[in-house]
Coordinates of C-alpha atoms and ligand atoms in Angstrom, one line a residue:
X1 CA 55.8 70.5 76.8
X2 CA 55.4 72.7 74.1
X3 CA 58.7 72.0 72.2
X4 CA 59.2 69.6 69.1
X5 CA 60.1 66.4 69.8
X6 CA 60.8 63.5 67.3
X7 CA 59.6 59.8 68.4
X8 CA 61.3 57.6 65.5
X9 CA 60.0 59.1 62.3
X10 CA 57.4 61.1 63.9
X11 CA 57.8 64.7 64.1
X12 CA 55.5 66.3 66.8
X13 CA 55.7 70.2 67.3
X14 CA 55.2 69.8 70.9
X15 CA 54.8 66.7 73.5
X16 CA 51.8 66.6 73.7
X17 CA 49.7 63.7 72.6
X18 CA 46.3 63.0 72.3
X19 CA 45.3 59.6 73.8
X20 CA 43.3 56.9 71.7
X21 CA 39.5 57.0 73.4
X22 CA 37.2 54.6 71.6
X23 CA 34.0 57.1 70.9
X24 CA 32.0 54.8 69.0
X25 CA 30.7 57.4 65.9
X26 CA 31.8 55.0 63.1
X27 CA 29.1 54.8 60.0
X28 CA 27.8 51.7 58.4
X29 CA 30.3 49.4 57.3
X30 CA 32.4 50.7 60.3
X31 CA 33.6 53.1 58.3
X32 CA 34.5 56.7 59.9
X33 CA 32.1 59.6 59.3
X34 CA 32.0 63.6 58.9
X35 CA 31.7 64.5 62.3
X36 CA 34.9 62.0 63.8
X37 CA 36.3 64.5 60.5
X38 CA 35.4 67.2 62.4
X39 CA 36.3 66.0 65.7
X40 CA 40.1 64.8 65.1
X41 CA 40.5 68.3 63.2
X42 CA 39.1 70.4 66.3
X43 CA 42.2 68.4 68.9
X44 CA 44.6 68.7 66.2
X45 CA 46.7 71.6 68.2
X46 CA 47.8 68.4 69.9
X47 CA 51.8 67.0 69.2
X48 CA 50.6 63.7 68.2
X49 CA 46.7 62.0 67.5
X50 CA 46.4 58.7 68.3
X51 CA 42.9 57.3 67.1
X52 CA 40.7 55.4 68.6
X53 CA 40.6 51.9 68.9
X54 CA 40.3 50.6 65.4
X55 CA 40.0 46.8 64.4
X56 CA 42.1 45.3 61.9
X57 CA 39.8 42.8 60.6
X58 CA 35.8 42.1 61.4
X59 CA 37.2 39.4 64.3
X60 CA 38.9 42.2 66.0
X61 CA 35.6 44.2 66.6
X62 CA 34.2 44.2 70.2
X63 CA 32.1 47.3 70.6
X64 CA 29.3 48.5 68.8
X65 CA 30.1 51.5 65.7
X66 CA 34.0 51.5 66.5
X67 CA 36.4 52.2 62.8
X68 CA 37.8 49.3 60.9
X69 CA 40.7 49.8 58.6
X70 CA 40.1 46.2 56.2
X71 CA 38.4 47.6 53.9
X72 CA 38.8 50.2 51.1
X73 CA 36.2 52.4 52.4
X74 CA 37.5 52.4 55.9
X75 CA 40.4 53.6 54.4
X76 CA 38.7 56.2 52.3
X77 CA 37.1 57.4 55.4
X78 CA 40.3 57.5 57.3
X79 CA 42.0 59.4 54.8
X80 CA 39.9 62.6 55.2
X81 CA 40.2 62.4 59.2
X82 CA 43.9 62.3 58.2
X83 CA 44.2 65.4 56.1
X84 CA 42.1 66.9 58.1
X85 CA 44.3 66.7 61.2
X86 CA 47.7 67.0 59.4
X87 CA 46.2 70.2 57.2
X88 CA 46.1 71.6 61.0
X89 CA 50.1 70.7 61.7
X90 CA 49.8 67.3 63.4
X91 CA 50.6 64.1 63.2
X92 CA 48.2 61.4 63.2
X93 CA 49.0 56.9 63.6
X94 CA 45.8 54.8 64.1
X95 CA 45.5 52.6 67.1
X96 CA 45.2 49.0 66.1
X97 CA 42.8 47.6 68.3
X98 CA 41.6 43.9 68.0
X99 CA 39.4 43.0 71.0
X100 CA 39.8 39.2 71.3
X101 CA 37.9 37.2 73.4
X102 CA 36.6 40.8 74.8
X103 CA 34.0 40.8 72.5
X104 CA 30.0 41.0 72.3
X105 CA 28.3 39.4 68.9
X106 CA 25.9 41.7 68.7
X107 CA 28.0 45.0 68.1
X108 CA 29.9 42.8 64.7
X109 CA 29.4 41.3 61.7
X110 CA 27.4 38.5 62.5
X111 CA 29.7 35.8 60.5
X112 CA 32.8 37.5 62.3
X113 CA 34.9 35.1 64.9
X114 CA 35.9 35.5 68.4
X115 CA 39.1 33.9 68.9
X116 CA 41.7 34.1 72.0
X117 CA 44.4 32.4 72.4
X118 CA 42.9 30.0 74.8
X119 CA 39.2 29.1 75.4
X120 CA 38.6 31.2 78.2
X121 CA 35.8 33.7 77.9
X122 CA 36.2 37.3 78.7
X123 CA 34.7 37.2 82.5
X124 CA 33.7 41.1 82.3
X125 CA 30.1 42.7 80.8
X126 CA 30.8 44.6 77.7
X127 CA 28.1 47.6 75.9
X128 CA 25.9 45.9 73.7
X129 CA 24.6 48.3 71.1
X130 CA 22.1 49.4 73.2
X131 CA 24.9 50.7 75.4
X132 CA 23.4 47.9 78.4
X133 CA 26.5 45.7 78.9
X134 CA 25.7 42.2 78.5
X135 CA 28.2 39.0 78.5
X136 CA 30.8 38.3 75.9
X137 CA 31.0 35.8 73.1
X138 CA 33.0 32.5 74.4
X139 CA 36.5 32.4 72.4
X140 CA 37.6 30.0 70.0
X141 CA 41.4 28.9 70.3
X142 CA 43.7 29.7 67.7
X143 CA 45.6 27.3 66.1
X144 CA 49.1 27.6 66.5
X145 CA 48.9 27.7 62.0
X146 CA 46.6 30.7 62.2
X147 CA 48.4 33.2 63.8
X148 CA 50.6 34.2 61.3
X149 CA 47.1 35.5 59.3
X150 CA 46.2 37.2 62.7
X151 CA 49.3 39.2 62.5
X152 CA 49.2 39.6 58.5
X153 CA 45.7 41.4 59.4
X154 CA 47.8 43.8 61.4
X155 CA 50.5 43.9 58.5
X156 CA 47.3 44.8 56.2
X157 CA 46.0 47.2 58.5
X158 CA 49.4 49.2 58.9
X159 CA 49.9 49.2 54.9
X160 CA 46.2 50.5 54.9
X161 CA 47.3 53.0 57.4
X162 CA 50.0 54.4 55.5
X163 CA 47.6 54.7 52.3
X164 CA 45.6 56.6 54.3
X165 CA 48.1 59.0 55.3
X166 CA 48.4 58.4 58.7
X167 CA 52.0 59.3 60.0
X168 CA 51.9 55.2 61.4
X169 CA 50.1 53.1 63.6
X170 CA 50.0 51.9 67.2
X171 CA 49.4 48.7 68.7
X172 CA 47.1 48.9 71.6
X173 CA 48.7 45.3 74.1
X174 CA 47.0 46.5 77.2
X175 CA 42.7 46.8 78.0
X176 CA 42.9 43.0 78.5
X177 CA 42.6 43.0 74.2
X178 CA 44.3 40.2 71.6
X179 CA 48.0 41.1 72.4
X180 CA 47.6 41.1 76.2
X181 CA 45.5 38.0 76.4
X182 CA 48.5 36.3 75.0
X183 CA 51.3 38.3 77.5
X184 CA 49.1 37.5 80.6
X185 CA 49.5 33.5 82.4
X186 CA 45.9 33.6 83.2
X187 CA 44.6 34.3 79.5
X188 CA 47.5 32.0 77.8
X189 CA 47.1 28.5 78.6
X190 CA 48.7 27.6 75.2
X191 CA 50.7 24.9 74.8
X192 CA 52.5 25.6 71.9
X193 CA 54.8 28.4 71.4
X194 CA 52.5 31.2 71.7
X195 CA 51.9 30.6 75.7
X196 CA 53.8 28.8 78.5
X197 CA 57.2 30.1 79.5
X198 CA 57.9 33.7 79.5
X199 CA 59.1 33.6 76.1
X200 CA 56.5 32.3 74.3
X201 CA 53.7 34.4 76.1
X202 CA 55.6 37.3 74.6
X203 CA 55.8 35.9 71.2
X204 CA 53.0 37.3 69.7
X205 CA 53.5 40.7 70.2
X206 CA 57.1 40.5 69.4
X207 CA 56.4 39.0 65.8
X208 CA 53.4 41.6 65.3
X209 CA 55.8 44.5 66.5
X210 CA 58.7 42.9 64.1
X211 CA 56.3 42.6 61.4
X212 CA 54.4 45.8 61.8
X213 CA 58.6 47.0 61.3
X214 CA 59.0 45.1 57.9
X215 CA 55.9 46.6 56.5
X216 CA 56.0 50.3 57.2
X217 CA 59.3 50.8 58.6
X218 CA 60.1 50.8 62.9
X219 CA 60.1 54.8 63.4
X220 CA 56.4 54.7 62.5
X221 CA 55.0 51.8 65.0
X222 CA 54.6 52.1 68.5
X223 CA 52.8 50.0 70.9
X224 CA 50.9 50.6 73.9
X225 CA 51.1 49.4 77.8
X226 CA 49.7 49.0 80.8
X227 CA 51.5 46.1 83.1
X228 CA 49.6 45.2 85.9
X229 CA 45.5 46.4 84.5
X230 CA 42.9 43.8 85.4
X231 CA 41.3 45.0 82.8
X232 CA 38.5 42.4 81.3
X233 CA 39.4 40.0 83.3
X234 CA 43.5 40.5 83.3
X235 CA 45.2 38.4 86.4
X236 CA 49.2 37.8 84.6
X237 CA 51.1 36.6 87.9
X238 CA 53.8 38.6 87.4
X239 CA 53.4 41.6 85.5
X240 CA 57.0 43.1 86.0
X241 CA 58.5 39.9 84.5
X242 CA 56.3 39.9 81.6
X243 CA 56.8 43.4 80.5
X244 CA 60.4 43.7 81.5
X245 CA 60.7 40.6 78.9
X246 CA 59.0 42.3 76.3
X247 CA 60.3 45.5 76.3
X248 CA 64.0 43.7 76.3
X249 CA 62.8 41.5 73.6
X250 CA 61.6 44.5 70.8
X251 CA 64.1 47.3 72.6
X252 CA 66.6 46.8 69.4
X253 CA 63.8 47.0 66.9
X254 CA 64.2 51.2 66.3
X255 CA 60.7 51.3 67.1
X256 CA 58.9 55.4 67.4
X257 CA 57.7 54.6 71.1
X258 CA 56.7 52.6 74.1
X259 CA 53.0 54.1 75.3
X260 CA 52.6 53.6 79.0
X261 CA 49.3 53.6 80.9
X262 CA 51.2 54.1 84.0
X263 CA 49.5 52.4 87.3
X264 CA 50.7 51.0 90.6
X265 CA 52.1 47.6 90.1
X266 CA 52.4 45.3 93.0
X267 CA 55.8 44.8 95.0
X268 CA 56.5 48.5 94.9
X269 CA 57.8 48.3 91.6
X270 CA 57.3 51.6 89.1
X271 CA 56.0 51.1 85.7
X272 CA 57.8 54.2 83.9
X273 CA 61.1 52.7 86.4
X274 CA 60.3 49.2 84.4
X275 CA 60.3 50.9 81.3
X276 CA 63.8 52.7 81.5
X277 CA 65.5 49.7 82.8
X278 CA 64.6 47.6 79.8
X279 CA 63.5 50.3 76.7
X280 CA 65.9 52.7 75.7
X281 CA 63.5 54.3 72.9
X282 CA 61.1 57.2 72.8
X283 CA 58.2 57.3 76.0
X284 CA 54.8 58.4 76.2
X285 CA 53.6 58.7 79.6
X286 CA 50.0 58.8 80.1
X287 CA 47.8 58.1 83.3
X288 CA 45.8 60.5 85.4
X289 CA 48.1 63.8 84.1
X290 CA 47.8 67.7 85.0
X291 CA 50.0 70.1 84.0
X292 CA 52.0 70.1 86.9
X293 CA 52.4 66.4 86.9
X294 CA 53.0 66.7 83.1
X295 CA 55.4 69.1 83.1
X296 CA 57.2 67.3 86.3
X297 CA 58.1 64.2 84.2
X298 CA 58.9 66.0 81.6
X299 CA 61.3 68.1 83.0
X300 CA 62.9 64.6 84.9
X301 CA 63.5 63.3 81.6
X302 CA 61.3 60.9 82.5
X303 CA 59.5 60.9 79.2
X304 CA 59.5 62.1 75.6
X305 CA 56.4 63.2 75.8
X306 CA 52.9 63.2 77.4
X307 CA 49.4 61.9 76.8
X308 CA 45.5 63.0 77.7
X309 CA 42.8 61.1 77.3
X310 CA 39.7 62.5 79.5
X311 CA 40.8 66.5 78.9
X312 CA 41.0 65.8 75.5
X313 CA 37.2 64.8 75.4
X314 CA 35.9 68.4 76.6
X315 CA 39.2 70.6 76.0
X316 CA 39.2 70.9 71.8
X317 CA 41.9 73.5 72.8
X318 CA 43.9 71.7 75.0
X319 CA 46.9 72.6 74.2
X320 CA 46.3 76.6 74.2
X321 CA 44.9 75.7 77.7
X322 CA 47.8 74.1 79.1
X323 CA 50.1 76.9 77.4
X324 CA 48.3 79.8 78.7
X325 CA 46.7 78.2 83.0
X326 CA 43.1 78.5 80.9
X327 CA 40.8 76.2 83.3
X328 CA 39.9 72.6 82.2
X329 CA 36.7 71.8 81.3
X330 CA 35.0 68.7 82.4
X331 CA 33.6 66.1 80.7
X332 CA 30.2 64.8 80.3
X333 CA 30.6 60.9 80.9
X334 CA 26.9 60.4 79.5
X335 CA 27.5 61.5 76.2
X336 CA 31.0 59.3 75.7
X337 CA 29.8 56.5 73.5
X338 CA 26.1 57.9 72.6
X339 CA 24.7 59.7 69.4
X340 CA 23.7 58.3 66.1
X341 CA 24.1 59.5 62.8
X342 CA 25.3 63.2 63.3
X343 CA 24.7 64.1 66.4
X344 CA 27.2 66.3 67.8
X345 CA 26.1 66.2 71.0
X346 CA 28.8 65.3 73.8
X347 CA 31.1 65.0 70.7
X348 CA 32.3 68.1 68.7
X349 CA 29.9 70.7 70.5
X350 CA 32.6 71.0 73.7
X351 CA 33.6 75.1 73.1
X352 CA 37.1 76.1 73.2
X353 CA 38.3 78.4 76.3
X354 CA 37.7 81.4 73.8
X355 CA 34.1 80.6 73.0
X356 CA 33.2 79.9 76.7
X357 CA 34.3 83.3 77.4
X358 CA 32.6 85.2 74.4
X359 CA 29.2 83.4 75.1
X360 CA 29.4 84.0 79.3
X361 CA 30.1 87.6 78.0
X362 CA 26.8 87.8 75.7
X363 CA 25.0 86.1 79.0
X364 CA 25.8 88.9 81.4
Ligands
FMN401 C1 36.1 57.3 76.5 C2 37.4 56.6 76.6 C3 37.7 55.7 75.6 C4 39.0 55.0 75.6 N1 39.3 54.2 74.6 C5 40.6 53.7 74.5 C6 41.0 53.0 73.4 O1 40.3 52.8 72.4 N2 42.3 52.6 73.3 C7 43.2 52.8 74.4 O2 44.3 52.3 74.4 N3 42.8 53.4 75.5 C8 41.5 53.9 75.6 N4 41.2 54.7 76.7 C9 42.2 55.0 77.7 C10 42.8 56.4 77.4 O3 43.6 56.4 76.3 C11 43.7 56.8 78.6 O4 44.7 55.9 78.8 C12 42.9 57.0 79.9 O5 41.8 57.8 79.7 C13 43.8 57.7 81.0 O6 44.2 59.0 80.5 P1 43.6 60.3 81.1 O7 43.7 60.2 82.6 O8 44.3 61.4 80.6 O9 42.1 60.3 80.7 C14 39.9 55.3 76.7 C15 39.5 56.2 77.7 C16 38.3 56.9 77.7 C17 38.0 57.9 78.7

């Protein structure tokens, strides 16, 4: 766990990764503030950041104060989170994140789209920015001559990325967001060839994937997983087809990694097993992990490397905590997505293992 490891271009200094966790501190303009500064450069002893969700265009936004990374000063923004984290050794790629149909007016731009790639609302409550979830906003279709601007948002995004600084980006295909919506037979009615057979439901995330290659080079674009999620309002009929199929179709790409959110799939099938028998790059497992079950698949050669979400929240130090038994704190689910402006609370106050123990000393 706490040896380097190299996933395509990326060059971590040990396994482990921090997982992308939408925490909703963005600024006006969804641009990213001091304190997310503060808050990437505090969980920098990790191998690898991976942001939080962050939309590549003002259609793509779904929740209320998440990052963007259209505009210049999104980018500007970005760039400080960026040298902040790699100033502290590690390497940093932004999660592209665009919601689809999953999706609530109120938190975006009010002239901002929902599309989908069928007209099938998004059958689960999302957060409205008062943090009460509330319905989504019904999808428009794409047209089968749109798409390639969907994906040259992404191609933007990635090139706006790399100016940045970021080490490269992630796609996030699982949640029930844009790229799943088109994998999954219940979300994809299309008729075109973007939904349908097999092949074409995959389509869309194999040209994003081969075009987020062109632009920035394989080594420095993963993508993320999770076959089988329900997820906002998920239901693919076979999820071990579809994902066996894609990760066939974009295994010869040279791509940095395959991020799985690893959960029971139905017919006693493994996940991570899927994976290996159709992927033969880099693997981030992710789901659920301790640092016995970390270090177990891990030591299996099971995967590259590892990735926390949750401990990450209320562990700054995670990684000194996992190197030396130091407990695990626990997280405060109240304060995930709250706080305006710059409060800290529930965000960068969580104390390290080293501070807990100086101030229970003062106490007694
Ligand atoms: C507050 C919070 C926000 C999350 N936001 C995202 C996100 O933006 N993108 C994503 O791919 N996963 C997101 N996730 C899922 C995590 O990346 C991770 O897969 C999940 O927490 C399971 O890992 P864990 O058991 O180590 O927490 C989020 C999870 C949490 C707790």
């Amino acid at each position: 766990m706490f040896s380097p490891v190299k996933l395509g271009e990326l060059s971590l200094r040990n396994r482990v990764v921090m997982a992308p966790m939408t925490r909703d501190r963005a600024g006006p303009g969804d641009v990213p503030t001091e304190i997310m500064v503060e808050y990437y450069r505090q969980r920098a002893g990790a191998g690898l950041i991976v942001t939080e969700g962050t939309q590549p265009s003002p259609a793509g936004k779904g929740y209320y104060r998440t990052p963007g990374i259209h505009s210049e000063a999104q980018v500007e923004g970005w760039a400080k989170v960026v040298q902040a984290v790699q100033d502290e050794g590690a390497q940093i790629v932004v999660q592209l994140m665009h919601v689809g149909r999953a999706s609530v007016a109120a938190n975006k731009d009010p002239n901002a789209e929902t599309v989908a790639p069928s007209a099938i609302p998004c059958p689960a409550l999302i957060p409205g920015p008062d943090g009460v979830p509330r319905e989504t906003a019904p999808p428009r279709a794409l047209e089968t001559a749109e798409i390639a601007g969907v994906i040259g948002e992404y191609v933007t995004s990635a090139k706006n990325a790399r100016r940045a600084g970021f080490d490269g980006v992630e796609l996030h295909c699982a949640s029930g967001y844009l790229p799943m919506q088109f994998l999954s037979s219940n979300s994809n009615q299309r008729s075109d060839q973007y939904g349908g057979s097999l092949e074409n439901r995959i389509r869309f995330v194999v040209e994003t994937l081969e075009a987020l290659a062109a632009a920035i080079g394989p080594g420095r674009v993963g993508f993320r997983i999770c076959p089988g999620i329900t997820l906002n309002g998920m239901d693919d009929a076979n999820p071990a087809e579809t994902y066996a199929a894609l990760l066939r179709a974009v295994d010869g790409l040279g791509l940095a990694y395959v991020h799985l959110i690893h959960i029971p799939l139905p017919d006693e099938v493994d996940a991570l097993d899927l994976v290996h028998a159709n992927w033969r790059g880099p693997v981030i497992e992710n789901n659920n992990l301790n640092l016995d079950s970390a270090a177990a698949v891990l030591a299996a050669g099971r995967a590259d490397a590892v990735s926390f979400g949750r401990a990450f929240v209320s562990n700054p130090d995670l990684v000194d905590r996992l190197r030396t038994g130091a407990p695990i704190a626990k997280l405060d689910r109240a304060t995930l997505y709250t706080g305006e402006g710059d409060d800290r609370r529930g965000y960068t106050d969580y104390p390290t293992f080293g501070q807990t123990v100086a101030e229970a000393g003062q106490g007694a």
